[in-house]
mmCIF file of C-alpha atoms in Angstrom:
data_model
loop_
_atom_site.group_PDB
_atom_site.id
_atom_site.type_symbol
_atom_site.label_atom_id
_atom_site.label_comp_id
_atom_site.label_asym_id
_atom_site.label_seq_id
_atom_site.Cartn_x
_atom_site.Cartn_y
_atom_site.Cartn_z
ATOM 1 C CA UNK T 165 9.340 32.119 13.318
ATOM 2 C CA UNK T 166 10.746 33.179 16.002
ATOM 3 C CA UNK T 167 14.645 30.791 17.202
ATOM 4 C CA UNK T 168 12.873 28.413 19.602
ATOM 5 C CA UNK T 169 10.333 27.217 16.970
ATOM 6 C CA UNK T 170 12.738 26.837 14.003
ATOM 7 C CA UNK T 171 15.544 25.119 16.589
ATOM 8 C CA UNK T 172 12.581 23.189 17.725
ATOM 9 C CA UNK T 173 11.671 22.336 14.317
ATOM 10 C CA UNK T 174 15.137 21.514 12.714
ATOM 11 C CA UNK T 175 15.176 18.682 15.679
ATOM 12 C CA UNK T 176 11.741 17.303 15.376
ATOM 13 C CA UNK T 177 13.096 17.750 11.270
ATOM 14 C CA UNK T 178 16.396 15.831 12.118
ATOM 15 C CA UNK T 179 15.434 12.873 14.190
ATOM 16 C CA UNK T 180 12.506 12.144 11.629
ATOM 17 C CA UNK T 181 15.244 11.882 8.533
ATOM 18 C CA UNK T 182 17.710 9.820 11.393
ATOM 19 C CA UNK T 183 14.404 7.427 11.240
ATOM 20 C CA UNK T 184 12.892 7.322 7.848
ATOM 21 C CA UNK T 185 17.156 6.742 6.887
ATOM 22 C CA UNK T 186 17.152 3.401 8.741
ATOM 23 C CA UNK T 187 13.514 1.924 8.659
ATOM 24 C CA UNK T 188 12.836 -1.554 7.814
ATOM 25 C CA UNK T 189 10.450 -3.951 6.266
ATOM 26 C CA UNK T 190 7.312 -3.315 7.756
ATOM 27 C CA UNK T 191 6.836 -7.202 9.441
ATOM 28 C CA UNK T 192 10.137 -6.693 11.387
ATOM 29 C CA UNK T 193 8.655 -3.461 12.825
ATOM 30 C CA UNK T 194 5.557 -4.966 13.654
ATOM 31 C CA UNK T 195 6.561 -7.699 15.431
ATOM 32 C CA UNK T 196 10.124 -7.045 16.774
ATOM 33 C CA UNK T 197 10.344 -5.719 20.092
ATOM 34 C CA UNK T 198 14.092 -4.562 19.526
ATOM 35 C CA UNK T 199 13.769 -2.832 16.323
ATOM 36 C CA UNK T 200 10.587 -1.072 18.165
ATOM 37 C CA UNK T 201 11.982 -0.144 20.791
ATOM 38 C CA UNK T 202 14.701 1.447 18.422
ATOM 39 C CA UNK T 203 11.631 2.902 16.501
ATOM 40 C CA UNK T 204 9.765 4.493 19.556
ATOM 41 C CA UNK T 205 12.720 7.400 20.338
ATOM 42 C CA UNK T 206 13.318 9.172 17.677
ATOM 43 C CA UNK T 207 9.288 9.192 17.246
ATOM 44 C CA UNK T 208 9.210 10.189 20.959
ATOM 45 C CA UNK T 209 11.824 12.952 19.841
ATOM 46 C CA UNK T 210 9.580 13.986 17.381
ATOM 47 C CA UNK T 211 6.448 14.521 19.231
ATOM 48 C CA UNK T 212 8.513 16.020 21.783
ATOM 49 C CA UNK T 213 10.106 19.101 20.175
ATOM 50 C CA UNK T 214 6.752 19.732 18.325
ATOM 51 C CA UNK T 215 5.221 19.957 21.635
ATOM 52 C CA UNK T 216 6.681 23.250 22.161
ATOM 53 C CA UNK T 217 6.184 24.769 18.798
ATOM 54 C CA UNK T 218 4.181 27.874 19.779
ATOM 55 C CA UNK T 219 1.124 28.115 19.595
ATOM 56 C CA UNK T 220 1.138 30.853 17.136
ATOM 57 C CA UNK T 221 3.495 29.469 14.767
ATOM 58 C CA UNK T 222 0.893 25.758 15.066
ATOM 59 C CA UNK T 223 -1.959 27.780 14.243
ATOM 60 C CA UNK T 224 -0.746 30.297 11.439
ATOM 61 C CA UNK T 225 0.093 26.513 9.750
ATOM 62 C CA UNK T 226 -3.422 24.601 10.567
ATOM 63 C CA UNK T 227 -2.104 22.315 8.084
ATOM 64 C CA UNK T 228 -0.319 20.219 10.008
ATOM 65 C CA UNK T 229 -0.927 17.917 11.981
ATOM 66 C CA UNK T 230 1.075 19.086 15.628
ATOM 67 C CA UNK T 231 -1.581 17.710 18.024
ATOM 68 C CA UNK T 232 -1.997 14.409 16.248
ATOM 69 C CA UNK T 233 2.812 14.382 16.095
ATOM 70 C CA UNK T 234 2.959 15.214 19.956
ATOM 71 C CA UNK T 235 -0.022 13.316 20.426
ATOM 72 C CA UNK T 236 1.807 10.031 19.230
ATOM 73 C CA UNK T 237 4.755 10.663 21.498
ATOM 74 C CA UNK T 238 2.555 10.582 24.564
ATOM 75 C CA UNK T 239 0.665 7.698 23.226
ATOM 76 C CA UNK T 240 3.716 5.926 22.685
ATOM 77 C CA UNK T 241 5.670 6.866 25.941
ATOM 78 C CA UNK T 242 2.096 6.268 28.029
ATOM 79 C CA UNK T 243 1.327 2.833 26.137
ATOM 80 C CA UNK T 244 -2.457 4.042 27.169
ATOM 81 C CA UNK T 245 -4.254 0.306 26.593
ATOM 82 C CA UNK T 246 -0.747 -0.710 24.071
ATOM 83 C CA UNK T 247 0.926 -0.035 21.434
ATOM 84 C CA UNK T 248 -0.779 -0.930 17.835
ATOM 85 C CA UNK T 249 2.247 -1.372 15.850
ATOM 86 C CA UNK T 250 0.114 -1.220 12.952
ATOM 87 C CA UNK T 251 -0.805 2.300 13.856
ATOM 88 C CA UNK T 252 2.751 3.030 14.212
ATOM 89 C CA UNK T 253 4.021 1.142 11.571
ATOM 90 C CA UNK T 254 1.827 4.121 9.617
ATOM 91 C CA UNK T 255 2.827 6.603 11.051
ATOM 92 C CA UNK T 256 6.215 5.629 10.341
ATOM 93 C CA UNK T 257 5.549 5.152 6.142
ATOM 94 C CA UNK T 258 2.820 7.763 5.872
ATOM 95 C CA UNK T 259 2.443 10.213 7.804
ATOM 96 C CA UNK T 260 5.864 10.807 9.005
ATOM 97 C CA UNK T 261 7.857 11.769 5.567
ATOM 98 C CA UNK T 262 4.974 13.937 4.884
ATOM 99 C CA UNK T 263 4.804 16.131 7.431
ATOM 100 C CA UNK T 264 8.526 16.221 7.467
ATOM 101 C CA UNK T 265 8.467 17.548 3.938
ATOM 102 C CA UNK T 266 6.020 20.366 5.579
ATOM 103 C CA UNK T 267 8.484 21.181 7.716
ATOM 104 C CA UNK T 268 11.001 21.103 5.581
ATOM 105 C CA UNK T 269 8.743 23.774 3.465
ATOM 106 C CA UNK T 270 8.602 25.485 6.914
ATOM 107 C CA UNK T 271 12.340 26.180 7.392
ATOM 108 C CA UNK T 272 13.083 27.349 4.159
#
């Protein structure tokens, strides 16, 4: 792993862990606009840092959902057809912790 990939993964993990440490009840996330804004910023950052990971590293670890993570950022930023907060909730509560564990494994 090159230095740039390591830095990008460390930053993505930093934002994922910060988000995980500040999570609220699912119902609040689905209904509260302010909470939604607070949740999306770390998700944007995770996706942005992941999008800068080298193609070589991504190809060597196809088990990690690189394109889904980066794609989530694009969907949130560009609001393609509106944001489905039920899906975002699933990403935050189920997908992100698993992704963070995978990144932790790579960084060891």
